[in-house]
Coordinates of C-alpha atoms in Angstrom, one line a residue:
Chain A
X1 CA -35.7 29.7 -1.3
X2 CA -33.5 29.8 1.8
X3 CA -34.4 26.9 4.1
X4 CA -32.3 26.4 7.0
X5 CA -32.1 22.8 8.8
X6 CA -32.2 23.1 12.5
X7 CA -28.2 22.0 13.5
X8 CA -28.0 18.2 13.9
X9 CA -26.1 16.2 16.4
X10 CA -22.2 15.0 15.7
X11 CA -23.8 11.6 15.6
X12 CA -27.0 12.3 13.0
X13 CA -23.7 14.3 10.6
X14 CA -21.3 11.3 10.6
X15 CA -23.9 8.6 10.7
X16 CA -24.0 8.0 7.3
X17 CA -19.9 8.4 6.7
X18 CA -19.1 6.2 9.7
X19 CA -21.7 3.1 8.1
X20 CA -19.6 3.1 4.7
X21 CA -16.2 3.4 6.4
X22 CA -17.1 0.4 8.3
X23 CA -18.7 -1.3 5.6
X24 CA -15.3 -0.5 3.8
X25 CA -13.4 -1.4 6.5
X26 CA -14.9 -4.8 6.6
X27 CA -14.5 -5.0 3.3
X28 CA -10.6 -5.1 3.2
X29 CA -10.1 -7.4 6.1
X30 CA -12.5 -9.8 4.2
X31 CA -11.2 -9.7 1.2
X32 CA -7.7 -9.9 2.4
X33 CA -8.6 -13.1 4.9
X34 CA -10.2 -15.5 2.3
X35 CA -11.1 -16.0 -1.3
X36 CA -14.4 -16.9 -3.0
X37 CA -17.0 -15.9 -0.5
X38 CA -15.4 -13.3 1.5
X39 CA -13.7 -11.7 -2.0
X40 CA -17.3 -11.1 -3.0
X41 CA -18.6 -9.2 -0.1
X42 CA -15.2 -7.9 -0.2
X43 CA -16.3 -6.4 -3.7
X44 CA -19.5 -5.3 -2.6
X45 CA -18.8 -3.5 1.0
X46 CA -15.4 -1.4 -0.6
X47 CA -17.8 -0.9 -3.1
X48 CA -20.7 1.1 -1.4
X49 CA -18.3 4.1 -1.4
X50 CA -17.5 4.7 -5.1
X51 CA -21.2 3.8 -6.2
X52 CA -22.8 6.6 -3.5
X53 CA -20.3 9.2 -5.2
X54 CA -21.6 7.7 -8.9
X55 CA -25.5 8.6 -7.9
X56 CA -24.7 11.6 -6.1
X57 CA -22.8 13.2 -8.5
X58 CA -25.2 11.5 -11.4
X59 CA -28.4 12.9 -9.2
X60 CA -29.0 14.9 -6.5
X61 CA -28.5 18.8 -7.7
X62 CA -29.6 21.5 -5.2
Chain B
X1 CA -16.8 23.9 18.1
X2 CA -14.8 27.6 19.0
X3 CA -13.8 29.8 16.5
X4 CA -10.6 29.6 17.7
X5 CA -10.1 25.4 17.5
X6 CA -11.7 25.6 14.1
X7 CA -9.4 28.1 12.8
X8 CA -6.6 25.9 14.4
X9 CA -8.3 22.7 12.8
X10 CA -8.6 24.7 9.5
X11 CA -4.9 25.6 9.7
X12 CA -3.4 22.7 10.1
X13 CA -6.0 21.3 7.1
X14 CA -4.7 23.9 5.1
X15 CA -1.1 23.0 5.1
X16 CA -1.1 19.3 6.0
X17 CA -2.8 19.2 2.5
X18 CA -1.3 21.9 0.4
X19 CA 2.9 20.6 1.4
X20 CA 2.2 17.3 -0.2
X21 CA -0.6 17.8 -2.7
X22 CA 2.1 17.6 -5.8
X23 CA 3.2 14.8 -4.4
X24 CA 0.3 13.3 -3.4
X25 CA -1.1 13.6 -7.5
X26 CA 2.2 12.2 -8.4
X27 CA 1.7 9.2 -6.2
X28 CA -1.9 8.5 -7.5
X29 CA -1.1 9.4 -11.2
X30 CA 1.7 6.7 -11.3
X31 CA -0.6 4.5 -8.8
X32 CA -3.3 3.8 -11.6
X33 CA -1.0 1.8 -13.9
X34 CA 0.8 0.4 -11.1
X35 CA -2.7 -1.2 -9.9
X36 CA -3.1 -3.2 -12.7
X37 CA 0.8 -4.4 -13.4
X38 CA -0.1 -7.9 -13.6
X39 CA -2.7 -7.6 -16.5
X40 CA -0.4 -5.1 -18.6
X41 CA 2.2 -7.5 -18.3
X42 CA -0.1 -10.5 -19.4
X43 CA -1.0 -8.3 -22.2
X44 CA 2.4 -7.1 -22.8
X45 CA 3.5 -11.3 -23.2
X46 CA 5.9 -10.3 -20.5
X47 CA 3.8 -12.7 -18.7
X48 CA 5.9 -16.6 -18.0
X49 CA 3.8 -18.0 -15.2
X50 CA 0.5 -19.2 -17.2
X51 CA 2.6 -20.7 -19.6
X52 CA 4.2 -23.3 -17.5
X53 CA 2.7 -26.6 -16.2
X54 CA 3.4 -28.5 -13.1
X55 CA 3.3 -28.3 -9.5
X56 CA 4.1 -25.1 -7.8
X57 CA 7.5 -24.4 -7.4
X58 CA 6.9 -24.2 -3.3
X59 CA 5.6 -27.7 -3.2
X60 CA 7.9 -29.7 -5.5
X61 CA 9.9 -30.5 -8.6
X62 CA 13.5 -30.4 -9.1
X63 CA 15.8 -30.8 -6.2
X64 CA 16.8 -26.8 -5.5
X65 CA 20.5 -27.8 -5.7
X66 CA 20.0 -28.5 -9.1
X67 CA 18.3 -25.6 -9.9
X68 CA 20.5 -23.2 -7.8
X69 CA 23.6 -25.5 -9.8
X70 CA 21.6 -24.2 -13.2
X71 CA 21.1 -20.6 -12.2
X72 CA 24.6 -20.2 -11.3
X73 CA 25.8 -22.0 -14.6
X74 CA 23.5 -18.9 -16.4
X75 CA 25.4 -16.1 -14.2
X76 CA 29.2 -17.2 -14.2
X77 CA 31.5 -15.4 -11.3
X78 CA 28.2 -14.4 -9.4
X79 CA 26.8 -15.8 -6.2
X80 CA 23.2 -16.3 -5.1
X81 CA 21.0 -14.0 -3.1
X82 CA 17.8 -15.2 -3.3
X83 CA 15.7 -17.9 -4.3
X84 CA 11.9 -16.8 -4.5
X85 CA 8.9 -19.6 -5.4
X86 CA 5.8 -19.7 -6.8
X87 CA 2.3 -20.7 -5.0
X88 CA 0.8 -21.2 -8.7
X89 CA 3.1 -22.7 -11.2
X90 CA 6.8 -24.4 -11.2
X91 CA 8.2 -21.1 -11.6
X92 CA 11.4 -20.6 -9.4
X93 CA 12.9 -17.2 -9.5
X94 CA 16.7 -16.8 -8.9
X95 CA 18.8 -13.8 -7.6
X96 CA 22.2 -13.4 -7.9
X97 CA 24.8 -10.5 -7.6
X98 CA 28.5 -10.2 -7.6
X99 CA 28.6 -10.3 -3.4
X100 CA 26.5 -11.5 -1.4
X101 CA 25.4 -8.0 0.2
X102 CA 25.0 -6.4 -3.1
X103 CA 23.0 -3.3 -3.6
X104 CA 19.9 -4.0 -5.6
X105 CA 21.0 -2.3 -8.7
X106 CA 23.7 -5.1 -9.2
X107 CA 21.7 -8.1 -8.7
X108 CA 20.3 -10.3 -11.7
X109 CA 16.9 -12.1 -11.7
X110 CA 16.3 -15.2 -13.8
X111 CA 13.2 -16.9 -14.3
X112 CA 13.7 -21.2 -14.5
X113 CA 11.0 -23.6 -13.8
X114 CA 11.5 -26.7 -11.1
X115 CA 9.6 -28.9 -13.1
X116 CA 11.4 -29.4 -16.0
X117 CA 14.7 -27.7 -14.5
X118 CA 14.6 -25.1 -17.7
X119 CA 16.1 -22.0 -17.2
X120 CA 13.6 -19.3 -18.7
X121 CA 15.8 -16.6 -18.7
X122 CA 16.4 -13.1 -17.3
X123 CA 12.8 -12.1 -15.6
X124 CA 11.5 -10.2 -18.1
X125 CA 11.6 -5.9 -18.1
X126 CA 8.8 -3.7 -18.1
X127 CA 10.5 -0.5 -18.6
X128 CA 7.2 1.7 -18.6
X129 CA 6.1 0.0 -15.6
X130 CA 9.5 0.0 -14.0
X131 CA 9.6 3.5 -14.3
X132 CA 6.4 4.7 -13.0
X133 CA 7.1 2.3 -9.9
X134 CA 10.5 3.7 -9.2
X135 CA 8.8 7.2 -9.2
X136 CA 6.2 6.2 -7.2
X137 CA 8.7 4.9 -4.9
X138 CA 12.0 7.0 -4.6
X139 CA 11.2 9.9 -7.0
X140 CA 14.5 7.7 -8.1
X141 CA 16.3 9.3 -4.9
X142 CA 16.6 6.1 -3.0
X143 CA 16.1 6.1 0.8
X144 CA 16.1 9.5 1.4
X145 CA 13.5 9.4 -2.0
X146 CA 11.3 6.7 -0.1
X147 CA 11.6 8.3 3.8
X148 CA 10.6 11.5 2.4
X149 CA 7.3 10.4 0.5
X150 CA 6.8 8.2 4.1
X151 CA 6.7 12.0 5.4
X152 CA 4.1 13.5 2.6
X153 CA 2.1 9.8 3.5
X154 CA 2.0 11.1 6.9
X155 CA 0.8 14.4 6.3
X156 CA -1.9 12.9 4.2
X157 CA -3.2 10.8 7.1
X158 CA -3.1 14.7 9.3
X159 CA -5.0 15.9 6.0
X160 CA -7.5 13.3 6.3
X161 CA -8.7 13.5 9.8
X162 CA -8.2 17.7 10.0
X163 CA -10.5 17.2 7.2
X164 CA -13.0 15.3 9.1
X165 CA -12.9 17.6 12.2
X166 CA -13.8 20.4 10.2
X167 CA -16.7 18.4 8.3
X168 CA -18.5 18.3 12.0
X169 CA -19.3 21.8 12.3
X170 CA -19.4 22.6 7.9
X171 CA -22.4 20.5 7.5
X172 CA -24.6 20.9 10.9
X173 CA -27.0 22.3 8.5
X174 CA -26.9 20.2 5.2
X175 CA -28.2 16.9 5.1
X176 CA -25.1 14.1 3.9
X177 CA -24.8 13.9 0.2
X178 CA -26.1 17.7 -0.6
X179 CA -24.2 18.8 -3.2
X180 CA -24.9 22.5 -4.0
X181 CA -24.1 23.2 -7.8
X182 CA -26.4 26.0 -8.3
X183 CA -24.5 28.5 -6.2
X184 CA -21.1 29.6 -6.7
X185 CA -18.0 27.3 -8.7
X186 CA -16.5 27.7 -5.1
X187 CA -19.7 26.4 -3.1
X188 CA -19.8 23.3 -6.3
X189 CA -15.8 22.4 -5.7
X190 CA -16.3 22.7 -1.5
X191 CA -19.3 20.3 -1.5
X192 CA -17.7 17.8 -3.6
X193 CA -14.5 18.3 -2.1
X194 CA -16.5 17.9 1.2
X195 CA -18.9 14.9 0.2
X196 CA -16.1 12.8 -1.8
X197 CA -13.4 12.9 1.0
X198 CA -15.6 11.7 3.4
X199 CA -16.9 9.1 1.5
X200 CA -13.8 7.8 0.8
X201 CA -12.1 8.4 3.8
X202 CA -11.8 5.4 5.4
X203 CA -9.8 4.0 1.8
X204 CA -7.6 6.6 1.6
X205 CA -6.5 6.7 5.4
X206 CA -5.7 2.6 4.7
X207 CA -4.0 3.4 1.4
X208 CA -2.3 6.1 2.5
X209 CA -1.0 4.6 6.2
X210 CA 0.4 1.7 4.3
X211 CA 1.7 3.6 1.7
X212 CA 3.5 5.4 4.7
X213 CA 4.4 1.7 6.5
X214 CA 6.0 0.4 2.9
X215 CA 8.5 3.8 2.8
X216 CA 10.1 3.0 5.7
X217 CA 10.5 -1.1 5.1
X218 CA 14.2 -0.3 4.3
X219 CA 15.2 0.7 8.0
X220 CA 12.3 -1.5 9.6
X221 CA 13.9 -4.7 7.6
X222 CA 17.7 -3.4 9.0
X223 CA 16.2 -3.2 12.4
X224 CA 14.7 -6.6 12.3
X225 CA 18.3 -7.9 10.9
X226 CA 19.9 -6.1 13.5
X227 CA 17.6 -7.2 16.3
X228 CA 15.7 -10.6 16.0
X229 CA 18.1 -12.2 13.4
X230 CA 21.2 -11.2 15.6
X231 CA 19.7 -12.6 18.6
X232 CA 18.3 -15.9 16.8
X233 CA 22.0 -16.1 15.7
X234 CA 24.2 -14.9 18.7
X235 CA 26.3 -18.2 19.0
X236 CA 27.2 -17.1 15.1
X237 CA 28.3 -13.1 16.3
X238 CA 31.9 -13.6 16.5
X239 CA 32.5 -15.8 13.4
X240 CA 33.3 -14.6 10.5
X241 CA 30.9 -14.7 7.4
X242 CA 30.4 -17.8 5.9
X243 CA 32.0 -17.9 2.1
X244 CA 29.8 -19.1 -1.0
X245 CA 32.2 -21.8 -1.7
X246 CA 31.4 -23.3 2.0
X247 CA 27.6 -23.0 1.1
X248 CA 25.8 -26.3 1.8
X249 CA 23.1 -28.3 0.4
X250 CA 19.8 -26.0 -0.2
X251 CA 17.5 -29.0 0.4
X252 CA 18.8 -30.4 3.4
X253 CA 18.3 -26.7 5.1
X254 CA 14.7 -26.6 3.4
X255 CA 13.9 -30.7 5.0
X256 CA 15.2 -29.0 8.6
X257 CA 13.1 -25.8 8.4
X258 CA 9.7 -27.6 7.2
X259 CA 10.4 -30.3 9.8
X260 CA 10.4 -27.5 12.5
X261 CA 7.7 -25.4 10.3
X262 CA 5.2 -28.3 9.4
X263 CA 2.5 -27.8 6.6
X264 CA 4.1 -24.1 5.7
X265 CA 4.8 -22.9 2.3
X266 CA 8.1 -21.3 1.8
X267 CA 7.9 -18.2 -0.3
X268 CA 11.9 -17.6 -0.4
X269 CA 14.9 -18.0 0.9
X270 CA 17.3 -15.5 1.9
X271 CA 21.1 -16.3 1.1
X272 CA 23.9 -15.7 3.5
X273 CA 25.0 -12.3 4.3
X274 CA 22.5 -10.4 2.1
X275 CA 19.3 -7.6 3.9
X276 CA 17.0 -10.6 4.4
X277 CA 19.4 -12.8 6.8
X278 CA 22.7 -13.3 9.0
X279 CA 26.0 -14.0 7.5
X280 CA 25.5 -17.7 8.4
X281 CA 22.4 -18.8 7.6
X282 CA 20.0 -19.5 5.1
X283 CA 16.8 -17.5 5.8
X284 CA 13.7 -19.4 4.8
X285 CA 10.5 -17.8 5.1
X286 CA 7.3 -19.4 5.0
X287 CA 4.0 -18.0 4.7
X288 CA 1.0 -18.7 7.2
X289 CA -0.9 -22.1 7.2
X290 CA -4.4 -20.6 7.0
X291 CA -6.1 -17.6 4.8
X292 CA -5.3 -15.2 7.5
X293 CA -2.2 -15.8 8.2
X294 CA -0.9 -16.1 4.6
X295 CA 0.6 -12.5 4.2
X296 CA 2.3 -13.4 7.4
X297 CA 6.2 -14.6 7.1
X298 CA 7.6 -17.1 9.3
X299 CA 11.5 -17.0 8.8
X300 CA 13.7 -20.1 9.6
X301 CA 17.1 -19.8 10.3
X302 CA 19.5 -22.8 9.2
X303 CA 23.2 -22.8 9.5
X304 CA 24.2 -22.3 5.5
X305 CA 27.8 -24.5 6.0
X306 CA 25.5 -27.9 8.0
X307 CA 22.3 -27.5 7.2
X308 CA 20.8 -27.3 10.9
X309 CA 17.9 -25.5 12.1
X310 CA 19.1 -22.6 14.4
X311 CA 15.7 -21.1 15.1
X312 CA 12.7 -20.4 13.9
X313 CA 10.5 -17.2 15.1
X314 CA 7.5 -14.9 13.9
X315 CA 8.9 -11.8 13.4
X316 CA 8.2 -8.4 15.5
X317 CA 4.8 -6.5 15.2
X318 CA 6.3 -3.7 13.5
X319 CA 7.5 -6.1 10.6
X320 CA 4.3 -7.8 10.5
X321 CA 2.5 -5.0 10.0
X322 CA 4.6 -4.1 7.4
X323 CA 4.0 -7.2 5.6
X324 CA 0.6 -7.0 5.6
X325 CA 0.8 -3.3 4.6
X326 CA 1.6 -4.4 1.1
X327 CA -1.0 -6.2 -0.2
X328 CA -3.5 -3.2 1.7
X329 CA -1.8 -0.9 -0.3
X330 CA -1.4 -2.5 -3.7
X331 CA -5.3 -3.8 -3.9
X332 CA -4.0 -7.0 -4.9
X333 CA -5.4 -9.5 -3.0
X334 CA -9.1 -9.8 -4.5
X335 CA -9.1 -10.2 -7.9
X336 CA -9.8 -7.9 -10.9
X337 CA -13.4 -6.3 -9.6
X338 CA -11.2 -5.4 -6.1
X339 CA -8.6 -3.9 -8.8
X340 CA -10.7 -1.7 -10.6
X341 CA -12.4 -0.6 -7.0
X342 CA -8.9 0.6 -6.1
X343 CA -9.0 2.2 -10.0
X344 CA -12.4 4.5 -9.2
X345 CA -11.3 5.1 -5.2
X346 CA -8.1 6.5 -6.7
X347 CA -9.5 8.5 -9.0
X348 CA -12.0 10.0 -6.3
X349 CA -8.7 10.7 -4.6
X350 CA -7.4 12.6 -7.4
X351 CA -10.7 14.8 -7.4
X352 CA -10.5 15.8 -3.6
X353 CA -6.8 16.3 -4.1
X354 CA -7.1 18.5 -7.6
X355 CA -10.8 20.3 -5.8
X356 CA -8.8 21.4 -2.9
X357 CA -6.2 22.9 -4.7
X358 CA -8.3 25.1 -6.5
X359 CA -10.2 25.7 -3.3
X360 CA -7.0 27.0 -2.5
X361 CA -5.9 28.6 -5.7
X362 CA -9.1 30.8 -6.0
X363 CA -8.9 32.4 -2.9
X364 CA -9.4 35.9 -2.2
X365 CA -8.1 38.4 0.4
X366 CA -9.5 37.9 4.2
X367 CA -9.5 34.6 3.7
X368 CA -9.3 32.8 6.6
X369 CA -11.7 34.5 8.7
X370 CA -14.6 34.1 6.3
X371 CA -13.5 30.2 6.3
X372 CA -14.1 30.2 9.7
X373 CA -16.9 32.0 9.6
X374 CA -19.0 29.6 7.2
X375 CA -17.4 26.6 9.0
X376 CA -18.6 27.7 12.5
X377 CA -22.2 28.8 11.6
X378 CA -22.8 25.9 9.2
X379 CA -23.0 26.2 5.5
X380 CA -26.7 26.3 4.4
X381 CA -28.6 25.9 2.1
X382 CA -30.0 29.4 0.7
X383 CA -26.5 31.1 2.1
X384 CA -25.1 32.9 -0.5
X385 CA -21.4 32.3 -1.1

């Protein structure tokens, strides 16, 4: 059941890595600039990290 | 990517991670109580600020004569070192020591509160807490305790990017997120090692770069002593230092800094003599007038013995970045949901950390050259391990 994926580009393997470490990144200056409104998307952009490791490790098996 | 750089890449991986991966769990396992300090001490009743009512010791009560007079009255024979205030309640918190440069294991905290010009007591011990924070800290060594865990912080941050340079090449051939459990234990540790470390990378190089930032505030605060403070107060360099008998009033100094520091909270003062300021002056730091600007300290200099403003100046960019290191390491600074992010983003740390050790652990001979092998063709899917 070997199926090999043709080699992607730097850009197509970090895509996904460098969105949530922005959306993280974003998410500590926010939080750390205001209260209220920016604590809340402060929540949700740090956030995005720990809840992609939940699913993966709760779904995807290969 | 060469066999060659990746082997280099994969080297320096190797041992950036494996040199400070005891300390690095140490740091994390002590880290995870240490996030939530605030709510075990709440839950501990070691908590005084939510049982006090008035206005926040920063904007008013008691003059802080009085309350210095009070503190001092508590402490017999000592002299004071610094006076910290609250933003939330009329808690004032007063240090004092037997000299005014006292090392910190000699000085005395006491809790008092402005409004009703109480004293409250010595700040109340959290031994557990205190001892998992001096760990985390020193390893109980000190300086050399805190510059040398500034040094496994560093080669954390080398960890953390030789880790991404080698995640390039690794997964040309596997989509993000594949996590291949069916193959070997090896193959199930690597991809989670791989997938979890990336994932959390950008967290862990901001913890961890602060972290690194906070173990050298020791010599960066002596430098800005040295430097800025010495030059705000060069017409002071050939006096002598000022004696706390010839101390003068605390609230004519505070009326002289806010007058040239308008619409600032002050957040503490630092005492003649002591870390925080010159042997003249009283050092009054105020925090920034808007959101962003709040971790920020303004300090104030005023002539301890007539109450005069000497100057006031933002302090270097090295010191400022320290300052605003702290909160981005301790996850303070957005409530309990940003505190129990920082819980789960630890933890994920601890699983890269523990994953790559047995990566390590489980080796087998010829090693290296089969790393670089599956590294430089791409791990696939179907590959046998």
């Amino acid at each position: 059941m070997s199926h090999r994926v043709r080699p992607q580009s730097a850009i197509r393997i970090f895509a996904w890595p460098i969105a949530i470490g922005v959306a993280a990144l974003i998410g500590l200056v926010l939080g750390l600039t205001g209260d209220g409104a920016r604590d809340l998307a402060a929540w949700i952009l740090l956030g995005i990290g720990p809840v992609v490791v939940i699913a993966a490790l709760l779904g995807r098996t290969s | 990517m060469s066999r060659n750089t990746i082997r280099i890449w994969y080297l320096i991986h190797k041992w950036s991670s494996l040199i400070p991966t005891a300390f690095l769990l140490m740091l994390c396992v002590t880290g995870l109580p240490l996030i939530f300090h605030d709510e075990i001490d709440a839950a501990m009743g070691l908590e005084t600020e939510s049982s006090l009512s008035g206005a926040p010791s920063a904007d008013g009560g008691l003059p802080l004569d009085v309350m210095l007079e009070r503190a001092l009255a508590e402490r017999p024979g000592e002299v004071p070192l610094f006076m910290a205030f609250s933003q939330d309640s009329p808690l004032l918190t007063v240090t004092t020591g037997p000299a005014p440069d006292a090392p910190g294991n000699t000085m005395h905290l006491q809790f008092l509160d402005r409004a009703t010009g109480d004293p409250l007591g010595p700040a109340p011990a959290n031994p557990l807490l205190d001892f998992l924070l001096q760990l985390h800290t020193d390893m109980f060594l000190g300086l050399p305790g805190m510059l040398f865990l500034g040094v496994m912080g560093i080669s954390f941050i080398v960890a953390l990017i030789s880790g991404t340079v080698l995640y390039a090449p690794f997964m040309r051939r596997l989509r993000f997120g594949t996590l291949r459990t069916r193959r070997s234990l090896r193959v199930k540790r690597l991809d989670r090692h791989n997938f979890i470390g990336v994932v959390t990378l950008v967290w862990a190089l901001v913890v961890g770069a602060t972290g690194a930032i906070n173990a050298f505030a020791d010599p960066l605060t002596d430098a800005w002593r040295n430097g800025e403070i010495a030059e705000m107060a060069a017409a002071y360099s050939s006096a002598e230092p000022l004696p706390p008998a010839e101390y003068g009033s605390l609230d004519t100094a505070m009326a002289a800094a806010q007058k040239a520091l308008p619409g600032r909270s002050p957040q503490f003062i630092g005492f003649p003599g002591g870390a925080w300021s010159s042997g003249h002056h009283y050092a009054i730091f105020f925090q920034g007038d808007r959101p962003v600007t709040q971790h920020l300290l303004t300090p104030a200099l005023v002539d301890a013995e007539t109450g005069e403003l000497t100057d006031a100046r933002t302090m270097p960019a090295i010191n400022q970045a320290l300052m605003m290191s702290k909160p981005l390491h301790f996850g303070d600074y957005g409530g309990l949901p940003l505190k129990i992010l920082w819980f789960l983003l630890t933890l994920a740390t601890i699983w890269v950390l523990w994953t790559g050790l047995f990566l390590w652990l489980r080796r087998r001979g010829g090693e290296i050259d089969r790393r670089v092998e599956e590294i430089a063709l791409g791990a696939a899917q179907g590959m046998r391990a």
